mmCIF file of C-alpha atoms in Angstrom:
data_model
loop_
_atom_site.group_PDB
_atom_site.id
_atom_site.type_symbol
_atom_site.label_atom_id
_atom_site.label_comp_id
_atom_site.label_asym_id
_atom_site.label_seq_id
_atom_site.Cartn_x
_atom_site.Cartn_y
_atom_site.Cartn_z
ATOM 1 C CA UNK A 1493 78.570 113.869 84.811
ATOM 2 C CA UNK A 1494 78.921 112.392 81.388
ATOM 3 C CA UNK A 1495 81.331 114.614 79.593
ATOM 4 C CA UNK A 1496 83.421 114.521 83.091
ATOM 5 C CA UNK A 1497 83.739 110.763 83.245
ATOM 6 C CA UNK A 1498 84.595 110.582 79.858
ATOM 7 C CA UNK A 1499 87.192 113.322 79.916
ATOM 8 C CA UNK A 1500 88.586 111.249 82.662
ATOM 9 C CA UNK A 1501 89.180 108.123 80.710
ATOM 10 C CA UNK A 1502 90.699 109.379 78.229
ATOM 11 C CA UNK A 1503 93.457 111.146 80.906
ATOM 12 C CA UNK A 1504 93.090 107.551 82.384
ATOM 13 C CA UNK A 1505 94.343 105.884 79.087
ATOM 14 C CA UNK A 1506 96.996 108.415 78.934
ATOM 15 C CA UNK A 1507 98.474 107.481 82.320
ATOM 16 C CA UNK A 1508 98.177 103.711 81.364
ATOM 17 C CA UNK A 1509 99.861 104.557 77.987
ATOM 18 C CA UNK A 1510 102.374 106.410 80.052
ATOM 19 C CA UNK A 1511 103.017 103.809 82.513
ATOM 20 C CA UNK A 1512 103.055 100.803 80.001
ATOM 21 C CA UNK A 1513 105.796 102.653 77.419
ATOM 22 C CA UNK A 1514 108.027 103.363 80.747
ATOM 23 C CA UNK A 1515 107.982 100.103 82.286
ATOM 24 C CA UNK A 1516 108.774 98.645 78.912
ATOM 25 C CA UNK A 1517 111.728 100.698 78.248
ATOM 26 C CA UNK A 1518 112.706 100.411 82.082
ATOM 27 C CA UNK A 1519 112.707 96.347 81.616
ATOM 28 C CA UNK A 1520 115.113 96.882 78.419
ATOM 29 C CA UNK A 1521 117.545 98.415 80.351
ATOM 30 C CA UNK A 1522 118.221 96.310 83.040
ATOM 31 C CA UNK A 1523 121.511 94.010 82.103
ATOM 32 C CA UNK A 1524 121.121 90.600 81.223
ATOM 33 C CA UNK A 1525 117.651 88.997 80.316
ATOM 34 C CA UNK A 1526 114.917 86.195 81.963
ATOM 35 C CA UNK A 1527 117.189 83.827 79.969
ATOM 36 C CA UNK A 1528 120.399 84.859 81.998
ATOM 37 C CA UNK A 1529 121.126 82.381 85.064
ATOM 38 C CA UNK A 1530 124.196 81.325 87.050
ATOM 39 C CA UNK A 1531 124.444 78.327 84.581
ATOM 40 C CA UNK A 1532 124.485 79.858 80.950
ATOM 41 C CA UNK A 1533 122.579 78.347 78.260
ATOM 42 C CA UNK A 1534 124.107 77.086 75.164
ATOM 43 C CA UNK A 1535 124.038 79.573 72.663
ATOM 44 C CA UNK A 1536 122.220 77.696 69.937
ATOM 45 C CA UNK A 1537 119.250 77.348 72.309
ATOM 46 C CA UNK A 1538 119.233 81.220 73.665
ATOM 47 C CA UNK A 1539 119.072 82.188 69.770
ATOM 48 C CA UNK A 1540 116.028 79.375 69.536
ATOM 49 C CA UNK A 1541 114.029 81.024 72.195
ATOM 50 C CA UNK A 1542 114.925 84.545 71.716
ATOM 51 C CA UNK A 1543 113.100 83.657 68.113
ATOM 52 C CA UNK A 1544 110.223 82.181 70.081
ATOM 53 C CA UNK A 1545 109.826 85.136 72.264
ATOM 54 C CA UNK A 1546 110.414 87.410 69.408
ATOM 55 C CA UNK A 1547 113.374 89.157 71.836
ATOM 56 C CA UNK A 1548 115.317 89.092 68.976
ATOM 57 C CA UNK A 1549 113.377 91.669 66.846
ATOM 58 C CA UNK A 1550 114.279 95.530 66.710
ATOM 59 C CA UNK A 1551 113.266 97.327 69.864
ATOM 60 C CA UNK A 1552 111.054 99.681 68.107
ATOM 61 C CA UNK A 1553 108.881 96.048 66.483
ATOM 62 C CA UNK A 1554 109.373 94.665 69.959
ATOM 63 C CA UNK A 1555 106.931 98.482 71.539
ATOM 64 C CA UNK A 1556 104.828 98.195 68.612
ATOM 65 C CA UNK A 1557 104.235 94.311 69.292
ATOM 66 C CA UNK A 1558 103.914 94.782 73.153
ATOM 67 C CA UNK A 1559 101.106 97.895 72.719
ATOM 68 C CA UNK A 1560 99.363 96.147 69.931
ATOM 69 C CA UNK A 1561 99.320 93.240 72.408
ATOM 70 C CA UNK A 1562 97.990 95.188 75.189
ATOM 71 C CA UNK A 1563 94.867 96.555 73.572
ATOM 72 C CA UNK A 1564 93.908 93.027 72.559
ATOM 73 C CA UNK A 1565 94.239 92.517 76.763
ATOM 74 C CA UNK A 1566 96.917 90.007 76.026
ATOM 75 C CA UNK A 1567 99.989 90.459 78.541
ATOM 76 C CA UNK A 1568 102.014 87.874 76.726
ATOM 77 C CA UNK A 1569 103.291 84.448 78.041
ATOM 78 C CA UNK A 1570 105.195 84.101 81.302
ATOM 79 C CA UNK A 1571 109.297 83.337 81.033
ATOM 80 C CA UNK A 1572 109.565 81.290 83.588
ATOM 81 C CA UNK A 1573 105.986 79.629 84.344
ATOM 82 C CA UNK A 1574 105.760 76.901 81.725
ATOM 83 C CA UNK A 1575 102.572 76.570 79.884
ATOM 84 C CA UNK A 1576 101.143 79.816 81.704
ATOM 85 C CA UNK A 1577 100.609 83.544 80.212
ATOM 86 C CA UNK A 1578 100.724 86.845 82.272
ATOM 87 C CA UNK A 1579 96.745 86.800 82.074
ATOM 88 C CA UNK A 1580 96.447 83.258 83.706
ATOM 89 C CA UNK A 1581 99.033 84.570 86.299
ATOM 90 C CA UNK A 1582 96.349 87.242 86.936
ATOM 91 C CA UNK A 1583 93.645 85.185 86.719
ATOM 92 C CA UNK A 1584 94.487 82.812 89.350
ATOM 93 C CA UNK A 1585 96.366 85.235 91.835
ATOM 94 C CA UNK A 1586 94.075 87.963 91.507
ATOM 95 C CA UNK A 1587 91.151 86.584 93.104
ATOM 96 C CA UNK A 1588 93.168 85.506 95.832
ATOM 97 C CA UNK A 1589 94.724 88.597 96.392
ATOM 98 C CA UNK A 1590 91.217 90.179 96.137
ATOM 99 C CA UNK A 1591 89.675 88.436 98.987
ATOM 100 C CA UNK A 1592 92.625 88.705 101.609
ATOM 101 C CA UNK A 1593 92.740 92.748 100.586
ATOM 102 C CA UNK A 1594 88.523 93.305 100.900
ATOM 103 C CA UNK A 1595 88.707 91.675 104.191
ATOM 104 C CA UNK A 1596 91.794 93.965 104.950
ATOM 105 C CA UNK A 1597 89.655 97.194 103.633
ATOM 106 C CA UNK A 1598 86.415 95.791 106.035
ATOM 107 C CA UNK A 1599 89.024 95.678 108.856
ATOM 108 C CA UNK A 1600 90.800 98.851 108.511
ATOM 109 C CA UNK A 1601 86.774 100.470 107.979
ATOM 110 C CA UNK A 1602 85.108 98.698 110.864
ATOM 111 C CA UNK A 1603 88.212 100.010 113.099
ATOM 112 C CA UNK A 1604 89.425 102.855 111.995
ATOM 113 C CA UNK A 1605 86.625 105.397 111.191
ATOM 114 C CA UNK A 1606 84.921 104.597 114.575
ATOM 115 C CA UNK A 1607 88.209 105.778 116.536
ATOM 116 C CA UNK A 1608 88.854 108.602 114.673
ATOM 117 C CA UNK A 1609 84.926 109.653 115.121
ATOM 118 C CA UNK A 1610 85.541 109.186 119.000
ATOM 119 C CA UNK A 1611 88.869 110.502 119.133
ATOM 120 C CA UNK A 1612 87.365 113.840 118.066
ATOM 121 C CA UNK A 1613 83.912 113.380 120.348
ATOM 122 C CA UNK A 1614 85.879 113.302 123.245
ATOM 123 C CA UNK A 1615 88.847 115.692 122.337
ATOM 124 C CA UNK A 1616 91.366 115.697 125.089
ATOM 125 C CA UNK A 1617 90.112 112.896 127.016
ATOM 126 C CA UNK A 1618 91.873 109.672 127.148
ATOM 127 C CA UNK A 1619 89.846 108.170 124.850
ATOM 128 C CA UNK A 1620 91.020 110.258 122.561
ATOM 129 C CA UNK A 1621 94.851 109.841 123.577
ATOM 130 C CA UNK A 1622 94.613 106.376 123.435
ATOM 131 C CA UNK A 1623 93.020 106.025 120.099
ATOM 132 C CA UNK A 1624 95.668 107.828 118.812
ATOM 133 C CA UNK A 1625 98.625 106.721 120.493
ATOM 134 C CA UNK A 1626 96.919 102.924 118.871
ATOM 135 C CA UNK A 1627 96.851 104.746 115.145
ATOM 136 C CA UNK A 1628 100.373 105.947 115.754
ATOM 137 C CA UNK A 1629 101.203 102.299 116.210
ATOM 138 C CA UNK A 1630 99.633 101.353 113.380
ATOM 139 C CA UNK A 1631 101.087 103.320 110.956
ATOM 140 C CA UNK A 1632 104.904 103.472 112.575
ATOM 141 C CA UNK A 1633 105.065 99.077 112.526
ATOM 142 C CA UNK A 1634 106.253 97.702 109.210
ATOM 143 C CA UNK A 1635 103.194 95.673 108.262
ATOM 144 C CA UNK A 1636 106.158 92.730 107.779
ATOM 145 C CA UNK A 1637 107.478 92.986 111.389
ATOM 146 C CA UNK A 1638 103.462 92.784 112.742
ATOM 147 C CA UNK A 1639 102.945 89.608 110.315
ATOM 148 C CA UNK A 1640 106.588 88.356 112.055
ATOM 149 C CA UNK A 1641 105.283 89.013 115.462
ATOM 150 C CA UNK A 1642 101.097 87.474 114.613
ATOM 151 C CA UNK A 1643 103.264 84.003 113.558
ATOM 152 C CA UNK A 1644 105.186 84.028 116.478
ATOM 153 C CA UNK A 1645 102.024 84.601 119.147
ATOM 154 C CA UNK A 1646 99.301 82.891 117.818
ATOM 155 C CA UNK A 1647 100.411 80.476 115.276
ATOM 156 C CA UNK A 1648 104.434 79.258 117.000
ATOM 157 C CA UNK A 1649 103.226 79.699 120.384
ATOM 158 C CA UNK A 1650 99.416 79.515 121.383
ATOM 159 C CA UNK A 1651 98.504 77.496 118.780
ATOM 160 C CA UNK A 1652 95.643 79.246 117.918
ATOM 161 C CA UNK A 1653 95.855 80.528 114.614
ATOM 162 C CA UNK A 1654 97.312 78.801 111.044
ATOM 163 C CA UNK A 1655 101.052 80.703 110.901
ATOM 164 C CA UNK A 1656 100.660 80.064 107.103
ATOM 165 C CA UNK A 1657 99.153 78.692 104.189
ATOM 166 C CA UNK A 1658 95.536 79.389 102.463
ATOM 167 C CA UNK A 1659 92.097 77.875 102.221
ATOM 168 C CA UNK A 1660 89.830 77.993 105.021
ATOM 169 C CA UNK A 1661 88.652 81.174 106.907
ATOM 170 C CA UNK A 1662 91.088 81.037 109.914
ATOM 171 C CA UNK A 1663 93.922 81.567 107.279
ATOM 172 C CA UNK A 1664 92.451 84.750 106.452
ATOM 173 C CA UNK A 1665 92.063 86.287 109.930
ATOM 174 C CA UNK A 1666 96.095 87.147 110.471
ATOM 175 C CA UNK A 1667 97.367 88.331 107.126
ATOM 176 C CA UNK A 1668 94.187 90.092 107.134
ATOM 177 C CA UNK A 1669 94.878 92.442 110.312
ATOM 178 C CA UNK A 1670 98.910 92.811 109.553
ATOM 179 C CA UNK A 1671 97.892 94.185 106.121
ATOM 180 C CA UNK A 1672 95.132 96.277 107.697
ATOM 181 C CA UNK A 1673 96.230 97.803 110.339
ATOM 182 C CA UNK A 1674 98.462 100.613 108.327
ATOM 183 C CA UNK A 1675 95.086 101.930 106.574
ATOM 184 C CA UNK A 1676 93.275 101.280 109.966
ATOM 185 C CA UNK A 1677 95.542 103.547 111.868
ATOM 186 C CA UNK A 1678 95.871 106.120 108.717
ATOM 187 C CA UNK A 1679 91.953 106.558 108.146
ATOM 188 C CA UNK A 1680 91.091 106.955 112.420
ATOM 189 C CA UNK A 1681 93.751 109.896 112.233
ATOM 190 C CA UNK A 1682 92.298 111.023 108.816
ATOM 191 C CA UNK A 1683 88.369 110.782 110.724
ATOM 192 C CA UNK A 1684 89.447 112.956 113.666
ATOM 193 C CA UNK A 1685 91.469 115.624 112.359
ATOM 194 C CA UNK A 1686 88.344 115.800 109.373
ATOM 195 C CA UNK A 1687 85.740 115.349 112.301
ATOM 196 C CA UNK A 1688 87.537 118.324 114.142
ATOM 197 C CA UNK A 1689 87.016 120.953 111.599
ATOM 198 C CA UNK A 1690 83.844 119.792 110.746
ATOM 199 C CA UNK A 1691 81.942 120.157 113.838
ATOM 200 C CA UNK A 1692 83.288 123.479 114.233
ATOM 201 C CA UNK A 1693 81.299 124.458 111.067
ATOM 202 C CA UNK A 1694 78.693 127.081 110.857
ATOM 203 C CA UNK A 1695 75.841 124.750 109.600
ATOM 204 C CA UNK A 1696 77.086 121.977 112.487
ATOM 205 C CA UNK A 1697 76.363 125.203 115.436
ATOM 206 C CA UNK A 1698 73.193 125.883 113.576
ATOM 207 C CA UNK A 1699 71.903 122.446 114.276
ATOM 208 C CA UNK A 1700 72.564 122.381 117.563
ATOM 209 C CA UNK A 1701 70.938 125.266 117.695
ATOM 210 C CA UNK A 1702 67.790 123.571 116.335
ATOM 211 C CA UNK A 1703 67.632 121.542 119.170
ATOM 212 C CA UNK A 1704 68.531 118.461 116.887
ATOM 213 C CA UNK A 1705 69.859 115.011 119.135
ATOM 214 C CA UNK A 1706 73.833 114.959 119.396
ATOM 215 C CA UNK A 1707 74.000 112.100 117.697
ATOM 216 C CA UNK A 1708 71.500 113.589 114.643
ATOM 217 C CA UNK A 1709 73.987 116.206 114.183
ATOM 218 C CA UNK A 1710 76.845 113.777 114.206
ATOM 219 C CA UNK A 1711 75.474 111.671 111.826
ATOM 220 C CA UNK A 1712 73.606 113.172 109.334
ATOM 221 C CA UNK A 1713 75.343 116.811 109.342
ATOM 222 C CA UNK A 1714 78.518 116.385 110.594
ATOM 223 C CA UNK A 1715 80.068 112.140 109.306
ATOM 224 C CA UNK A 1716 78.985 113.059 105.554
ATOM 225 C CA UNK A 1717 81.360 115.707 105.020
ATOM 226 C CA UNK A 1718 84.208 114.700 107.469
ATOM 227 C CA UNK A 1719 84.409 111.310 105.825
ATOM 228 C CA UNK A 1720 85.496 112.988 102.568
ATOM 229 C CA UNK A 1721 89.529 112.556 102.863
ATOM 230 C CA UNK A 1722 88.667 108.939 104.047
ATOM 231 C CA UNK A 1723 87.077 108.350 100.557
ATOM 232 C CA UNK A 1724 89.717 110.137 99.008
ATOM 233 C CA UNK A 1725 92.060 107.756 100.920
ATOM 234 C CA UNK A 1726 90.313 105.137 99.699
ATOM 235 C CA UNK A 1727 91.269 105.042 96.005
ATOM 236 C CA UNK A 1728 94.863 104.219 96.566
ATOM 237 C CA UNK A 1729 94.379 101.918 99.132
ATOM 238 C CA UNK A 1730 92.193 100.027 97.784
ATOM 239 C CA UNK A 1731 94.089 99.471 94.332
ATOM 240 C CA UNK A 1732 97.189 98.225 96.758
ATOM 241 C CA UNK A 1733 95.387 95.896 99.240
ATOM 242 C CA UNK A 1734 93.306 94.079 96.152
ATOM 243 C CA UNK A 1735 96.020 93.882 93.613
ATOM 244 C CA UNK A 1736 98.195 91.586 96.539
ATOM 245 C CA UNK A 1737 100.348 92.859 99.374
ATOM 246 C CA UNK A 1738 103.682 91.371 97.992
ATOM 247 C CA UNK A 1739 105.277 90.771 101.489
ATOM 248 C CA UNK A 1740 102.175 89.517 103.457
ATOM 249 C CA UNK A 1741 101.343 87.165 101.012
ATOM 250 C CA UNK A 1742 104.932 86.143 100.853
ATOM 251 C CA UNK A 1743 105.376 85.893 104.825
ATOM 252 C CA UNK A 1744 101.852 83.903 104.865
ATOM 253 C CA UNK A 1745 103.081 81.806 102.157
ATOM 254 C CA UNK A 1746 99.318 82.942 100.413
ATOM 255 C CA UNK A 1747 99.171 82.463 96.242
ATOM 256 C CA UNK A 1748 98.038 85.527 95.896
ATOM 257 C CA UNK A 1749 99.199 87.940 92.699
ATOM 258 C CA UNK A 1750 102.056 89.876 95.293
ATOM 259 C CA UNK A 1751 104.070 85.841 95.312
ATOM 260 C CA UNK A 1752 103.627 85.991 91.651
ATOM 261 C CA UNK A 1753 105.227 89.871 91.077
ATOM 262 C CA UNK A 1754 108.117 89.233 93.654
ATOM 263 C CA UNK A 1755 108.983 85.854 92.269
ATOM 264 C CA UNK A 1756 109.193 87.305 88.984
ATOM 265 C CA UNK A 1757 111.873 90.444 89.892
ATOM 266 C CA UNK A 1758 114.740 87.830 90.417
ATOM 267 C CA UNK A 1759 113.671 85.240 87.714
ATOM 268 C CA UNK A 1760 113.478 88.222 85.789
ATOM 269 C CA UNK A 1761 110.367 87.211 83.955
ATOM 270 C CA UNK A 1762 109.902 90.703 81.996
ATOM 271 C CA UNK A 1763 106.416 89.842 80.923
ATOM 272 C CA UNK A 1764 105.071 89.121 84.531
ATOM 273 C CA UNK A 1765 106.800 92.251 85.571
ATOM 274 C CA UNK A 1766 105.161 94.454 83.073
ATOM 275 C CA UNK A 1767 101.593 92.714 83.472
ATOM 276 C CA UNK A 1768 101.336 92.980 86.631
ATOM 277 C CA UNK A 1769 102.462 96.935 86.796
ATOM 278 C CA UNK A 1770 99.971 97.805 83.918
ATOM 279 C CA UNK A 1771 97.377 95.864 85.823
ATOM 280 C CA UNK A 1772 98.082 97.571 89.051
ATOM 281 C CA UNK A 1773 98.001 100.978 87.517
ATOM 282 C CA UNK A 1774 94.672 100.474 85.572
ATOM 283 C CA UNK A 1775 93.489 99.124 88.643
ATOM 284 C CA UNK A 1776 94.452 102.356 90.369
ATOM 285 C CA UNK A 1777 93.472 104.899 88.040
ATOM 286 C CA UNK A 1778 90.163 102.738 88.338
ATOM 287 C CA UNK A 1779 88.985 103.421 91.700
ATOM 288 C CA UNK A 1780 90.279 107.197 91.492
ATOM 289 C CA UNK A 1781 87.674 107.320 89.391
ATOM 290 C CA UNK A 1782 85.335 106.025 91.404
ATOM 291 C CA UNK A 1783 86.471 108.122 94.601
ATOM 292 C CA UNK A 1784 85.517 111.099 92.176
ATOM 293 C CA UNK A 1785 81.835 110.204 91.460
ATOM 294 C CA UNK A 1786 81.657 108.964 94.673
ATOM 295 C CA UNK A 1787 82.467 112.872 96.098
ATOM 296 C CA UNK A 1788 79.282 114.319 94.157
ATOM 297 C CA UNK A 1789 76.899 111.838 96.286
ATOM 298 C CA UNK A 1790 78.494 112.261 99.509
ATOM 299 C CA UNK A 1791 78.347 115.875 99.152
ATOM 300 C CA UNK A 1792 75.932 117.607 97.226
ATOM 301 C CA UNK A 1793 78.125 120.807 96.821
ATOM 302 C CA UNK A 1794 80.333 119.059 94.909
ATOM 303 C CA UNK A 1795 79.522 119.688 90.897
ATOM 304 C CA UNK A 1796 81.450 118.164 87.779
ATOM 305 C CA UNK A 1797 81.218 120.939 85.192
#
């Protein structure tokens, strides 16, 4: 287990290394800079804060600066946000972002494994057509057109809900479901199709055979093993609900870190850009990590030599 997680972080700071030299070089070569606007700036004060910013330095300096920078965990100051660096951008949106995208995961895992598991109990029936044909909806509906339609319902017309904003629980509740309900619907039709094969296992016949309860052999034998490409599932997922869901939080109007990264493609605030990318893609190769151990205690078959 050792020498296995350790191989993988170092092929985890690879793909960080990877990600961080192309998104610089990718940020170089877009035209203009986060100095350009409609209204251009006199050119004695674009030289003053290219200096400040260092822009002005050979591109090779400018790498060598930025990776030196990043293994101090210092994502440099923001262009645009006076007074803030990339890391306070992080630190305040991130937590925000965080708590709409757990609740999101708690949805989508409350809802969705349960449906697939009786989707594939009752094969055929209309259980089992209707759970799907509610999973197909989930994943065909832009998670933008569902937060559209959630405002218009219950916050425009029933009054029911907040239609925007952030701070007490009942703000939570509708960004929540629009940004869960694509995972929902993907991990039910992940559960069934997995529960399918599964109970048509050898060792799942041999239990019944035993004379073991139905739902004994559901749960202990048959769930375990079946919930395997929901785990694997999980990893991505997870990294993209927590790290902000850049249009919910901008249709909910939440200050999460998504407002932060969309804000910061048309001021063109390179910094914020590259931050929040590298901070996304640690935070991914993170929990594929964790899906990985996670496989050899779910399944005991599973070995890491």
């Amino acid at each position: 287990m050792g020498g296995f997680i350790f191989r993988r972080v170092l092929s985890m700071l690879v793909v960080i290394w990877v990600v961080s030299t192309m998104t610089f070089f990718l940020m170089k070569t877009i035209p203009g800079g986060p100095f350009t606007a409609e209204k251009q700036l006199p050119p004695e004060i674009l030289r003053n804060l290219e200096v400040r910013y260092r822009l002005n330095d050979p591109l090779w300096k400018q790498y060598v600066d930025y990776l030196h920078n990043l293994l101090r965990f210092d994502l440099g100051p923001s262009f645009k946000y006076e007074d803030l660096t990339v890391n306070d951008i992080i630190r305040q949106g991130f937590p925000v972002s965080a708590e709409l995208g757990v609740l999101a995961l708690l949805f989508a895992l409350a809802v969705g494994v349960p449906t697939g598991l009786i989707s594939a109990l009752r094969q055929y029936s209309f259980s089992d057509y209707f759970s799907m044909l509610w999973a197909l909806l989930g994943v065909s509906i832009p998670s933008f057109l569902l937060a559209t339609l959630f405002i218009y319902f219950f916050g425009l017309r029933l009054h029911v809900l907040p239609a925007g904003g952030w701070g007490t629980p009942a703000h939570l509740l509708l960004p929540a479901v629009a940004l869960g309900m694509y995972p929902t619907g993907f991990i039910a039709r992940l559960t069934r199709s997995s529960m399918l094969e599964v109970i048509r296992q050898d060792y799942v016949r041999t239990a019944r055979a035993k004379g073991l309860a139905e739902i004994t052999v559901t749960y202990r034998h048959a769930l375990k093993n079946a919930v395997i490409p929901v785990v694997t599932y999980l990893g991505p997922i997870t990294a993209a609900v927590l790290t902000g869901s850049f249009v919910i939080e901008r249709i909910f109007a939440i200050p999460g870190l998504g407002r932060y990264f969309v804000t910061s493609i048309y001021n063109r605030d390179y910094t914020v850009i590259m931050g929040t990318t590298v901070f996304y893609s640690v935070f991914l190769v993170a929990m594929n990590l964790v899906v990985d151990v996670a496989y050899g205690f779910i399944d005991p078959r599973i070995r890491f030599d």
